Coordinates of C-alpha atoms in Angstrom, one line a residue:
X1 CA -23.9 13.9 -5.8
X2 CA -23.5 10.0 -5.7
X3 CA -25.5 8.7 -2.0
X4 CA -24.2 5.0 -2.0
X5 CA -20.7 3.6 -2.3
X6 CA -19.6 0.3 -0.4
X7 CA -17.6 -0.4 3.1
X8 CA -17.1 -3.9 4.1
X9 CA -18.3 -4.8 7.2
X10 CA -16.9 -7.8 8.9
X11 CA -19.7 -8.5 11.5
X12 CA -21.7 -9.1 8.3
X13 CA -21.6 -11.1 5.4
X14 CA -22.4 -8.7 2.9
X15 CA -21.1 -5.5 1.6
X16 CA -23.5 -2.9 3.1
X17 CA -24.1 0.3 1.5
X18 CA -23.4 3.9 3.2
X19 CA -26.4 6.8 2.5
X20 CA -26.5 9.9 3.7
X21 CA -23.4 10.8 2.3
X22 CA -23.8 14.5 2.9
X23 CA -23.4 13.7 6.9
X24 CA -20.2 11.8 6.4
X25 CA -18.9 14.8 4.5
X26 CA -19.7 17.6 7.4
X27 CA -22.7 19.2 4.7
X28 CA -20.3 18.7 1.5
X29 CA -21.4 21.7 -0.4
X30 CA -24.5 20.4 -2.6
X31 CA -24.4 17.3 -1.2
X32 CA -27.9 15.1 -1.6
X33 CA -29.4 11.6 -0.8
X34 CA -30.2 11.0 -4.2
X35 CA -28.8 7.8 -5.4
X36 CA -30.6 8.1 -8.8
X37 CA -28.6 5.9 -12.1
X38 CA -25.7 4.3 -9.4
X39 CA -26.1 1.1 -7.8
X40 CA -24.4 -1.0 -5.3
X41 CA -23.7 -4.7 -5.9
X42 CA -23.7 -7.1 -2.9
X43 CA -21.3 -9.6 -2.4
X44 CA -21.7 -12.5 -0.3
X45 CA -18.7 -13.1 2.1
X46 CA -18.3 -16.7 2.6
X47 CA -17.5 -17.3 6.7
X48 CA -17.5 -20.9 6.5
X49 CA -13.8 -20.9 5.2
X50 CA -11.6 -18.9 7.6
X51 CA -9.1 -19.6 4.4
X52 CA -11.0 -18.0 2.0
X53 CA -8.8 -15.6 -0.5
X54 CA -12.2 -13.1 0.0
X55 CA -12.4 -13.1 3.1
X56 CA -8.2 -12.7 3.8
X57 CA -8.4 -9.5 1.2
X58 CA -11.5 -7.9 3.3
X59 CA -9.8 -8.1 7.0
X60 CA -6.3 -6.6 5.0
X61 CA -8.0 -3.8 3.2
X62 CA -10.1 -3.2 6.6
X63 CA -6.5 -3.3 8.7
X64 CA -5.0 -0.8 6.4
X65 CA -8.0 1.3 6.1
X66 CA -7.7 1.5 10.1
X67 CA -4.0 2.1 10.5
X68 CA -2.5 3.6 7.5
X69 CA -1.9 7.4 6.9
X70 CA -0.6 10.0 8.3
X71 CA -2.0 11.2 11.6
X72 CA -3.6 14.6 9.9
X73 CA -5.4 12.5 7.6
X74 CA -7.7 12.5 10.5
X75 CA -9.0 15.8 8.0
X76 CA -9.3 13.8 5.2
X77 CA -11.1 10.8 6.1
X78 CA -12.0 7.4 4.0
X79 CA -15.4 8.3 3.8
X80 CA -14.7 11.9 2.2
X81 CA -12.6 10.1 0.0
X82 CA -14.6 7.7 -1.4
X83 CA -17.5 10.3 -1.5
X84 CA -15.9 12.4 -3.5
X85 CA -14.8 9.7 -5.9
X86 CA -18.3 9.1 -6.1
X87 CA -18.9 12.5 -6.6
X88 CA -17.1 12.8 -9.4
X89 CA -18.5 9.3 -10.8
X90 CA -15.2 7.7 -10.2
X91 CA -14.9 3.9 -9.8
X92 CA -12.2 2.0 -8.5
X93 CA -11.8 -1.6 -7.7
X94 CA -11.7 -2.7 -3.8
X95 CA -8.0 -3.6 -4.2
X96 CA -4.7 -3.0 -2.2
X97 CA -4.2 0.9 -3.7
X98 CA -7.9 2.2 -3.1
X99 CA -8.0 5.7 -3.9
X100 CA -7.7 6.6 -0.2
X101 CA -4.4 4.4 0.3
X102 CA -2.7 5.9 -2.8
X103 CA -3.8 9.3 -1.7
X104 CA -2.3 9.0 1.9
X105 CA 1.2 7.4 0.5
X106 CA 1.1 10.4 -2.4
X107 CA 0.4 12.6 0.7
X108 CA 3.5 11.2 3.0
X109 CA 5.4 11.2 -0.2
X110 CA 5.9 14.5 -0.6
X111 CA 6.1 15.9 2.5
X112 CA 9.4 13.1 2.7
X113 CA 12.5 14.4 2.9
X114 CA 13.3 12.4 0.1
X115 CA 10.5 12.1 -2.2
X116 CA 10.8 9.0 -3.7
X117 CA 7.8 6.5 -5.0
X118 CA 10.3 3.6 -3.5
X119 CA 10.6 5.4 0.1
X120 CA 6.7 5.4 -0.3
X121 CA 6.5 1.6 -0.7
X122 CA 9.2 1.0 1.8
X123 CA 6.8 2.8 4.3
X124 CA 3.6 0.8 3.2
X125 CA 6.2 -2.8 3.5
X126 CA 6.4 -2.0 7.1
X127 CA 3.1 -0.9 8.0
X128 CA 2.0 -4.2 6.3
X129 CA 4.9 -6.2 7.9
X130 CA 4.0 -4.7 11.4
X131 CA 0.4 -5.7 11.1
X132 CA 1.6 -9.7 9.7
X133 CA -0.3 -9.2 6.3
X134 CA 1.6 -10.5 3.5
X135 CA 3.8 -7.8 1.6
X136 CA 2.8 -6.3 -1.7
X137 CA 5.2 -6.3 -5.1
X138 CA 8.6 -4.6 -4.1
X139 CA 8.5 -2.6 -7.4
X140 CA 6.7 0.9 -7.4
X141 CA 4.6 -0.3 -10.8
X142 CA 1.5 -1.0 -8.8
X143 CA 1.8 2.1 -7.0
X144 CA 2.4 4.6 -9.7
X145 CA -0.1 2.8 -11.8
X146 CA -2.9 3.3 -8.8
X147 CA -1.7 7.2 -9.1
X148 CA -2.1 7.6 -12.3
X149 CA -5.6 6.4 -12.1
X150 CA -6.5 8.7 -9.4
X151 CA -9.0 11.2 -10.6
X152 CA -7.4 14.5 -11.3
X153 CA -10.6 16.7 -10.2
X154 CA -10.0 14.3 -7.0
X155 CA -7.0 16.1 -5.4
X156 CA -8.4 19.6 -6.7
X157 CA -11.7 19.2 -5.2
X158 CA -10.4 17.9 -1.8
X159 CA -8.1 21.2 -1.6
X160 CA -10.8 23.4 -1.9
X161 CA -12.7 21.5 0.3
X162 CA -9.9 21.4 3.2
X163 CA -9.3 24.7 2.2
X164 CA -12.3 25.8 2.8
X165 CA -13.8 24.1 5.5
X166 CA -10.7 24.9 7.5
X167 CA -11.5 29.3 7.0
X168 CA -15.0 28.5 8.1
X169 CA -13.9 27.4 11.8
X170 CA -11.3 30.5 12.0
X171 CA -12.1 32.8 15.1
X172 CA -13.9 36.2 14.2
X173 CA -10.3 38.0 16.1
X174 CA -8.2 36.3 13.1
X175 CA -10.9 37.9 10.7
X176 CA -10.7 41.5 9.2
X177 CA -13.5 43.7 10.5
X178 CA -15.6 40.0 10.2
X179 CA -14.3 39.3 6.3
X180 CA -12.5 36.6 4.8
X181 CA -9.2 38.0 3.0
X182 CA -7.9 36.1 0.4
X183 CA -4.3 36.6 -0.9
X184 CA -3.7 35.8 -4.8
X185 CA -0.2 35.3 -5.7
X186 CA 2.2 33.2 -8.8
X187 CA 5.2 31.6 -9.0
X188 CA 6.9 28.3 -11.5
X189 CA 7.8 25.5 -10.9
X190 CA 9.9 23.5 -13.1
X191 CA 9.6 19.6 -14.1
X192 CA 11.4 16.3 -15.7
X193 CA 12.5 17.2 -19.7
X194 CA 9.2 15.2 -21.2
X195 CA 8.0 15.6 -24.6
X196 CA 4.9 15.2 -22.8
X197 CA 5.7 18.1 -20.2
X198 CA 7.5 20.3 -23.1
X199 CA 4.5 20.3 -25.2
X200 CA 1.8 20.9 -22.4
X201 CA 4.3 23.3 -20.6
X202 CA 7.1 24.4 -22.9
X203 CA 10.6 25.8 -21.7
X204 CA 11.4 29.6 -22.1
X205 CA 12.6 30.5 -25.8
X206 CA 15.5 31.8 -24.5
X207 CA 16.7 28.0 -23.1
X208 CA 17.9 26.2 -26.2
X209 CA 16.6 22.8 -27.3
X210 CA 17.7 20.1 -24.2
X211 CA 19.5 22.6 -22.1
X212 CA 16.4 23.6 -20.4
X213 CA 13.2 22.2 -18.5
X214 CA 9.3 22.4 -18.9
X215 CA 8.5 25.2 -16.8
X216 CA 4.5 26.1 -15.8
X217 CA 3.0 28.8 -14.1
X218 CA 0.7 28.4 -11.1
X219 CA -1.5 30.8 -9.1
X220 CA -2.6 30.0 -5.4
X221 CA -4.9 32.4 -3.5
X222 CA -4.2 31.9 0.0
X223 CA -6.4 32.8 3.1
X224 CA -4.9 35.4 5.4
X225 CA -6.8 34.3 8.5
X226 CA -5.6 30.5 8.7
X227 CA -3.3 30.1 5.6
X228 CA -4.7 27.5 3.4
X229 CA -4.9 27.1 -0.4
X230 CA -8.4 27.2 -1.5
X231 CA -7.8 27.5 -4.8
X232 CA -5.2 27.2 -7.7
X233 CA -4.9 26.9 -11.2
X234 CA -1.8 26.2 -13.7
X235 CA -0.9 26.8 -16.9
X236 CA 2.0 27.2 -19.6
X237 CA 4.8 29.9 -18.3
X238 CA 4.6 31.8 -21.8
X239 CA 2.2 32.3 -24.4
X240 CA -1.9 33.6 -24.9
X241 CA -3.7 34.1 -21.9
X242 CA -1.2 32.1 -19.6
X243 CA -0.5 35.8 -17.5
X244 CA -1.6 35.5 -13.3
X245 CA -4.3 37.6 -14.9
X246 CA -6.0 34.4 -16.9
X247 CA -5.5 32.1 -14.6
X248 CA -7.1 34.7 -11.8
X249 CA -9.9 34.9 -13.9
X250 CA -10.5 31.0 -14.1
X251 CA -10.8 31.0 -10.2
X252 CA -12.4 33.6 -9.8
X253 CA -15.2 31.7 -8.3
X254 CA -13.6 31.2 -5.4
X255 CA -14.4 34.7 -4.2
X256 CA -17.3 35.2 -2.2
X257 CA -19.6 38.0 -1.5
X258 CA -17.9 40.0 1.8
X259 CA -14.7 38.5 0.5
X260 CA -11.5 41.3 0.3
X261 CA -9.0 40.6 -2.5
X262 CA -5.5 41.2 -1.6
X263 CA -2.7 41.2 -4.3
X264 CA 0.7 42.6 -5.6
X265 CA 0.1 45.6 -8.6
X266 CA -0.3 43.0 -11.3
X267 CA -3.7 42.7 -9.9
X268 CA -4.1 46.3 -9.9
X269 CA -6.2 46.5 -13.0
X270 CA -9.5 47.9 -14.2
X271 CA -11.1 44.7 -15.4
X272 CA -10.5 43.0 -12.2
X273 CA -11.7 45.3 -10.3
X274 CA -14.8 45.8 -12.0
X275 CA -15.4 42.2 -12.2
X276 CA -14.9 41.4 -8.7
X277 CA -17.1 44.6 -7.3
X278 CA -19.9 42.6 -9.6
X279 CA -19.2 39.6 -7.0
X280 CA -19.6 42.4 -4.1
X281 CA -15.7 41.4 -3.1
X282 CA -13.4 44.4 -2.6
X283 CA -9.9 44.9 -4.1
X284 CA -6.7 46.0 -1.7
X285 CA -3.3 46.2 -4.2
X286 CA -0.7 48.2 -4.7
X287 CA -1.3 50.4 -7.8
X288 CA 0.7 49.9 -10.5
X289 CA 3.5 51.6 -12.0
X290 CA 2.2 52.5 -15.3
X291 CA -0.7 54.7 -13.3
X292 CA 0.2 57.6 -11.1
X293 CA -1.4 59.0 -8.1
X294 CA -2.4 62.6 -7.6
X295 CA -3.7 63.3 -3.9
X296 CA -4.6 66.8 -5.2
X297 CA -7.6 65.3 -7.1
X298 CA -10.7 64.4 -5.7
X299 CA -12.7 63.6 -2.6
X300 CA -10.1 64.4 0.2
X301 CA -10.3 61.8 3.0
X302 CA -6.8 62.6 5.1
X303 CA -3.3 63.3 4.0
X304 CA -1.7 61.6 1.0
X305 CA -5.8 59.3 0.8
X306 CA -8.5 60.4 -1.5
X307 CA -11.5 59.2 -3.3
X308 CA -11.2 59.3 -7.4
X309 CA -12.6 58.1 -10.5
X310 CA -11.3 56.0 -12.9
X311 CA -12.6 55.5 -16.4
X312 CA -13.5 52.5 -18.8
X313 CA -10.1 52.3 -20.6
X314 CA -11.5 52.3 -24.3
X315 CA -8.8 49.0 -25.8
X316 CA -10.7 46.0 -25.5
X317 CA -8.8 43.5 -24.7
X318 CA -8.3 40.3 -26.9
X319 CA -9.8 37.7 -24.2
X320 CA -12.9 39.7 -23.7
X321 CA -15.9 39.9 -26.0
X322 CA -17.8 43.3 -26.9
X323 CA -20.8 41.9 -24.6
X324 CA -18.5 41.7 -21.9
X325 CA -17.3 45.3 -22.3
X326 CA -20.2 46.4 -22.6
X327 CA -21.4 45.2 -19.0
X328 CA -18.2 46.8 -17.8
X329 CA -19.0 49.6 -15.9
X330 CA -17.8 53.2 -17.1
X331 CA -16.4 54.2 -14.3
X332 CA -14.9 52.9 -11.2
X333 CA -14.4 54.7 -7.7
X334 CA -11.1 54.0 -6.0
X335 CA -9.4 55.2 -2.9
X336 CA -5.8 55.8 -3.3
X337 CA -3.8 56.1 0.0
X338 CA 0.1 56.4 0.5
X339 CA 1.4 54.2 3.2
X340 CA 4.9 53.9 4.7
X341 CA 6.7 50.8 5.1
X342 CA 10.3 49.7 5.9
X343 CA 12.6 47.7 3.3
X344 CA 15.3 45.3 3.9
X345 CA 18.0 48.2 4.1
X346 CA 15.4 49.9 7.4
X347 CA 15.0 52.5 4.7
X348 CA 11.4 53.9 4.7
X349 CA 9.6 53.4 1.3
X350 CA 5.8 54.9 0.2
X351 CA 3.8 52.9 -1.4
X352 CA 0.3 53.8 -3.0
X353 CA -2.2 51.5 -2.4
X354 CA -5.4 51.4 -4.2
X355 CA -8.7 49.6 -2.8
X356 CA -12.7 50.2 -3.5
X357 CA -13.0 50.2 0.7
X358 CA -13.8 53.8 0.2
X359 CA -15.5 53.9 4.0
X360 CA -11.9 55.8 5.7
X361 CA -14.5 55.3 9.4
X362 CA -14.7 52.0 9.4
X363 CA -11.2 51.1 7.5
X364 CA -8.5 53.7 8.8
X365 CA -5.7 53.9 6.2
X366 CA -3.7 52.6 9.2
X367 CA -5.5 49.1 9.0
X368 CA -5.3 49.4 5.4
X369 CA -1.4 49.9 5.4
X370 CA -0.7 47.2 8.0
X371 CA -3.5 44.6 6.0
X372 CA -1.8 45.5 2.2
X373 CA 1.9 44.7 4.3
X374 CA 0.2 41.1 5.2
X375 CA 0.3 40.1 1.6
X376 CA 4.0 39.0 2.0
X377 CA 2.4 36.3 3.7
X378 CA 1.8 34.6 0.1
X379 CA 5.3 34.8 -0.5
X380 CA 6.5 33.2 2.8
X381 CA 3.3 30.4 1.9
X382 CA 5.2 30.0 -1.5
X383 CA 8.4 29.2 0.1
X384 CA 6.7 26.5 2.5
X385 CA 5.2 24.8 -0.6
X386 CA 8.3 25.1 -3.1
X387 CA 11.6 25.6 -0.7
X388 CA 10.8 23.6 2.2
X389 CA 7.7 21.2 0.2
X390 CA 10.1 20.6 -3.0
X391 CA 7.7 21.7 -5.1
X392 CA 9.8 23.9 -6.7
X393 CA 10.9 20.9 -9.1
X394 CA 8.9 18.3 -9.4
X395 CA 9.1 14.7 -10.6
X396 CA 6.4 13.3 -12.4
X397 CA 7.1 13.1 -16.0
X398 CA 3.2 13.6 -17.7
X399 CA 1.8 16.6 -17.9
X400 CA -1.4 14.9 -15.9
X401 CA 0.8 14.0 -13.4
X402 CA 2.5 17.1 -12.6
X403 CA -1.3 18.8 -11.7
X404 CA -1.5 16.0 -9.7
X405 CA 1.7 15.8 -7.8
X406 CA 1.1 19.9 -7.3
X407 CA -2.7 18.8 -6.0
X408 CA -1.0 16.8 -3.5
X409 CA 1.7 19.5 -2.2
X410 CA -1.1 21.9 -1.9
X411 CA -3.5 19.5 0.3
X412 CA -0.9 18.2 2.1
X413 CA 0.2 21.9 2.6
X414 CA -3.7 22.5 4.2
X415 CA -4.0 19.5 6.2
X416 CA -1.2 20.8 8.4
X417 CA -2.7 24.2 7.9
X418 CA -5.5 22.2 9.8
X419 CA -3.7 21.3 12.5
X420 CA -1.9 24.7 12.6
X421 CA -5.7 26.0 13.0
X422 CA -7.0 23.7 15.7
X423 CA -3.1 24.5 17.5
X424 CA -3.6 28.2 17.6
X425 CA -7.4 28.1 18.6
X426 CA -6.1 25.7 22.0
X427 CA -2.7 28.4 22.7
X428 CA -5.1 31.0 22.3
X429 CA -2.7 32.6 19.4
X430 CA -2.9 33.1 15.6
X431 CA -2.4 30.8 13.1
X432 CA -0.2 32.8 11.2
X433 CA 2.6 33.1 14.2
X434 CA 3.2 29.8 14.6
X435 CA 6.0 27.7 12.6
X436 CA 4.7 25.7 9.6
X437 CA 8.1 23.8 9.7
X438 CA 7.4 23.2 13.3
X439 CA 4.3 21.9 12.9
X440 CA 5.3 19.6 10.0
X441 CA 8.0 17.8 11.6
X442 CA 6.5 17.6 15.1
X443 CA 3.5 15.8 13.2
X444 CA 6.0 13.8 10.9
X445 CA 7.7 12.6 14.2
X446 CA 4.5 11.6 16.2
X447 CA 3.8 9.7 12.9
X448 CA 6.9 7.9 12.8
X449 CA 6.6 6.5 16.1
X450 CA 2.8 5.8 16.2
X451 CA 2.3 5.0 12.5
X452 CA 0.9 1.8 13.1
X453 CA -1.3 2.4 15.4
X454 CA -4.5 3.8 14.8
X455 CA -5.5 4.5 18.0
X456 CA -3.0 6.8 18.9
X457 CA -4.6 10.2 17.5
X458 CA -7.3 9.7 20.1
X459 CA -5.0 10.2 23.1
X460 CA -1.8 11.9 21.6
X461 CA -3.6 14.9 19.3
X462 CA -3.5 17.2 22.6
X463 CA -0.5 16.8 23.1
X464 CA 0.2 17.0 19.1
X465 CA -1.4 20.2 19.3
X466 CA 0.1 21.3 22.3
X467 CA 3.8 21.1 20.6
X468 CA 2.5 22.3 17.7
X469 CA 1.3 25.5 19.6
X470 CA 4.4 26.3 21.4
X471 CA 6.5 26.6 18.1
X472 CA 5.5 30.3 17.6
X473 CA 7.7 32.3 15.1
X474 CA 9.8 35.1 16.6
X475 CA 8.4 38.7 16.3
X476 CA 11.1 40.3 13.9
X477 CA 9.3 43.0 11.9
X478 CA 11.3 44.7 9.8
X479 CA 14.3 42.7 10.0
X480 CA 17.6 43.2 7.6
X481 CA 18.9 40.2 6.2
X482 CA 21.0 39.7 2.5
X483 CA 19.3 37.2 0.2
X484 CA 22.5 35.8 -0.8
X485 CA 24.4 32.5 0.0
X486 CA 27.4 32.3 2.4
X487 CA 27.8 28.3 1.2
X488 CA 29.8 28.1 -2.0
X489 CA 28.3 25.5 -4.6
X490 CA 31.2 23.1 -5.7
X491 CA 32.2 23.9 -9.2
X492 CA 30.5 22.1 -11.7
X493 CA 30.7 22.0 -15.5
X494 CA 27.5 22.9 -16.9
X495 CA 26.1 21.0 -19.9
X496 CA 26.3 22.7 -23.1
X497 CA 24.5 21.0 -25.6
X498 CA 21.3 17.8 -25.9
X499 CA 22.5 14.8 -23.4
X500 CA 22.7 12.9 -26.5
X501 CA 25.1 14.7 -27.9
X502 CA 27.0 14.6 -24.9
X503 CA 27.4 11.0 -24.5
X504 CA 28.2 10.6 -28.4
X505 CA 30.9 12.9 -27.6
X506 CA 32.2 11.0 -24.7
X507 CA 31.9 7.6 -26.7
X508 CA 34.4 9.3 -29.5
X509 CA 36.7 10.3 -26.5
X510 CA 36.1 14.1 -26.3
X511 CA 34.7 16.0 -23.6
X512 CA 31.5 17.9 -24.1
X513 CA 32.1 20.3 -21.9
X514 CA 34.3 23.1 -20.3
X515 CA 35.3 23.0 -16.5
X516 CA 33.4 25.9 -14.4

């Protein structure tokens, strides 16, 4: 990791350089002193001219630095920013959209009602006009252009670290039995017709040519304890090795020795299993519907939960390599339990739920039960990122930029995890029963009114957190409700055929299309 990047300092005339990165970071995960093959050029700041264009562009940057951002930015600071950028041997030019400015309006962008790169602009006009600094281009080109050159491993690297760094501060009570549970879970989203976005991430087969939309497949494993996203990775929607499967197996890093797995019965598969009791993390899924449990079968622990053995399936399969198989181990033990749980219509459905925490002292099938029922916390964590987030359809119209502008939901999803977290531990409550709509819009409001001042998060955040606390979620378990609309759409026609050919239809005076 880089040691040395620059901050201006305006007691001095030079640009100093920061070390001991590491310390700015909180002990950024191999984080070093080393400053080996970078170095940092100073500039002389000439005083004598209170005039002097340099010396007007260091106390603006400085200002903004200071005021501009949302208030939970107070997580992702300038420092950890620019160390990261350094991290990844990024370099930028000490401009107006540093990477840390583009970040934070990318960040307030999408948790806008209206998510717009002009309502972003619009936001940065006033904080510039408020602070009597002269106002940058009124066009978003500047903007988009210091988005595009934002690193992509940026955004991805600062949501693992939020992520992360977040779980580690969770209270052993929010813990299972002292272990980090991780929820894996994937869902689409959709994006702008590109030939760029339909070649990276083409539509289904079954949408014909200009009638549908790019449409990519993402995977986001979750922590149970405080709700982050500490990891995610996207790919095509259709196609080789673009299953949740593939891209599980492309994060599968992100599990930790201790950790404990917990996923739908997609995940409920022999080679994941395997591979993750190799990283000494345990499995809890539901088993899936192609196997079949037989609680008359091996090592009895209680009714309807055994011990038994499963064997290497002998099929390789296509994305794994005879040495891998080979390592595979030939057999697997599992514990198979049958839980009860309650369905929209209060009807009781059993489940079997498979999981290599064979130890029924330490894990009754009762905790087991009530922690496999917790997984529908991904897909409520889904539905804050795509219903209530907009993710579900995004806007950017590369393929580049639609990882990024999903980077930016997920760590603006975590830094109000973060606050969520720090909420809970003051109300003395749980992360996971508090609202994250609640939280986002009493920290959006404290923004708006306090935006530009920067001082404001020193003597407001109890109170912040206070609010934030008493916006718990009603305990309704097991509540009926009909997933359907009550709100009729207004009819529309739908379109038929290319846009193209639309409008050359229109131009000859036909209409392209058949009222709904």
């Amino acid at each position: 990791m880089i040691g040395i990047y620059a901050r201006v300092d305006l007691h001095c005339s030079r640009v100093r350089s920061l070390r001991n990165e590491s310390d700015l970071l909180g002990g950024y995960p191999g984080g070093s002193n080393n400053s080996t093959g970078y170095r940092t050029k100073e500039v002389t700041v000439d005083q004598s001219t209170p005039s002097s264009p340099t010396r007007q562009f260091d106390s603006v940057r400085n200002q903004l630095a200071q005021a501009e951002g949302l208030a939970f930015l107070r997580l992702l600071s300038q420092p950890m920013v620019a160390a990261t950028c350094c991290h990844l041997s990024h370099r930028w030019r000490d401009r107006i959209y540093t990477p840390w400015i583009t970040l934070s309006l990318f960040l307030s962008q999408v948790l806008a009602a209206e998510q717009s790169c002009d309502q972003a602009i619009d936001r940065f006009q006033k904080c510039r006009y408020d602070q009597k600094l002269p106002k940058v281009a009124t066009d978003t080109t500047s903007y988009c252009e210091a988005r595009q050159r934002l690193p992509e491993e940026l955004i991805g690297e600062l949501v693992r670290r939020t992520g992360a760094s977040i779980l580690q501060k969770a209270k052993p009570s929010w813990l299972f039995h002292g272990r980090a549970v991780k929820i894996a879970d994937g869902s689409s989203v959709v994006m702008p017709d590109t030939p760029s976005n339909q070649k990276a991430y083409p539509q289904p087969n079954s949408q014909a040519p200009g009638l549908g939309f790019p449409i990519a497949r993402i995977l986001v494993i979750f922590s149970l304890a405080v709700g982050t996203v500490l990891d995610a990775a996207v790919g095509p929607y259709q196609g080789k090795e673009t299953s949740e499967l593939a891209l599980l197996r492309q994060i599968a890093g992100q599990f930790q020795s201790g950790d404990i797995l917990l996923g739908d019965r997609f995940f409920c598969s022999y080679w994941v299993i395997a591979d993750f009791q190799k990283r000494g993390v345990d499995v809890v899924v539901r088993l899936h519907q192609c196997r079949s449990a037989d609680f008359r079968r091996g090592r009895r622990l209680g009714r309807e939960d055994h011990v038994v053995t499963w064997s290497k399936l002998k099929a390789i399969p296509d994305w794994m390599s005879r040495a891998e198989y080979e390592a595979m181990p030939a057999e697997l033990t599992i514990r198979e339990l049958r839980v009860q749980v309650r369905d929209k219509t209060k009807r009781v459905r059993q489940l079997v739920v498979v999981s290599t925490l064979s130890d029924a002292k330490t894990y009754s099938a009762k905790e087991l039960g009530d922690l496999f029922r917790q997984r529908w916390h991904a897909e409520l964590d889904l539905r804050a990122l795509k219903t209530h987030m907009n993710m579900e359809m995004l806007r950017t119209k590369s393929p580049e930029m639609v990882r990024k502008e999903i980077g930016a939901h997920l760590l603006a999803y975590n830094l109000i995890r973060g606050l969520m977290a720090e909420a809970a531990r003051v109300e003395q409550a749980k992360p996971r029963t508090l609202s994250f709509m609640g939280a986002v819009h009493t920290t959006c409001a404290f923004e708006e009114s306090h935006l530009y001042d920067p001082t404001w998060i020193e003597a407001d955040l109890p109170r912040l957190l206070e609010l934030i606390g008493e916006k718990q979620l009603a305990d309704r378990p097991d509540r009926c409700e009909p997933r359907v609309a009550k709100q009729r759409p207004k009819p529309k026609p739908l379109l038929r055929m290319p846009r193209w050919a639309a409008r050359r239809l229109i131009k000859r005076g036909m209409i392209p299309y058949n009222k709904a």
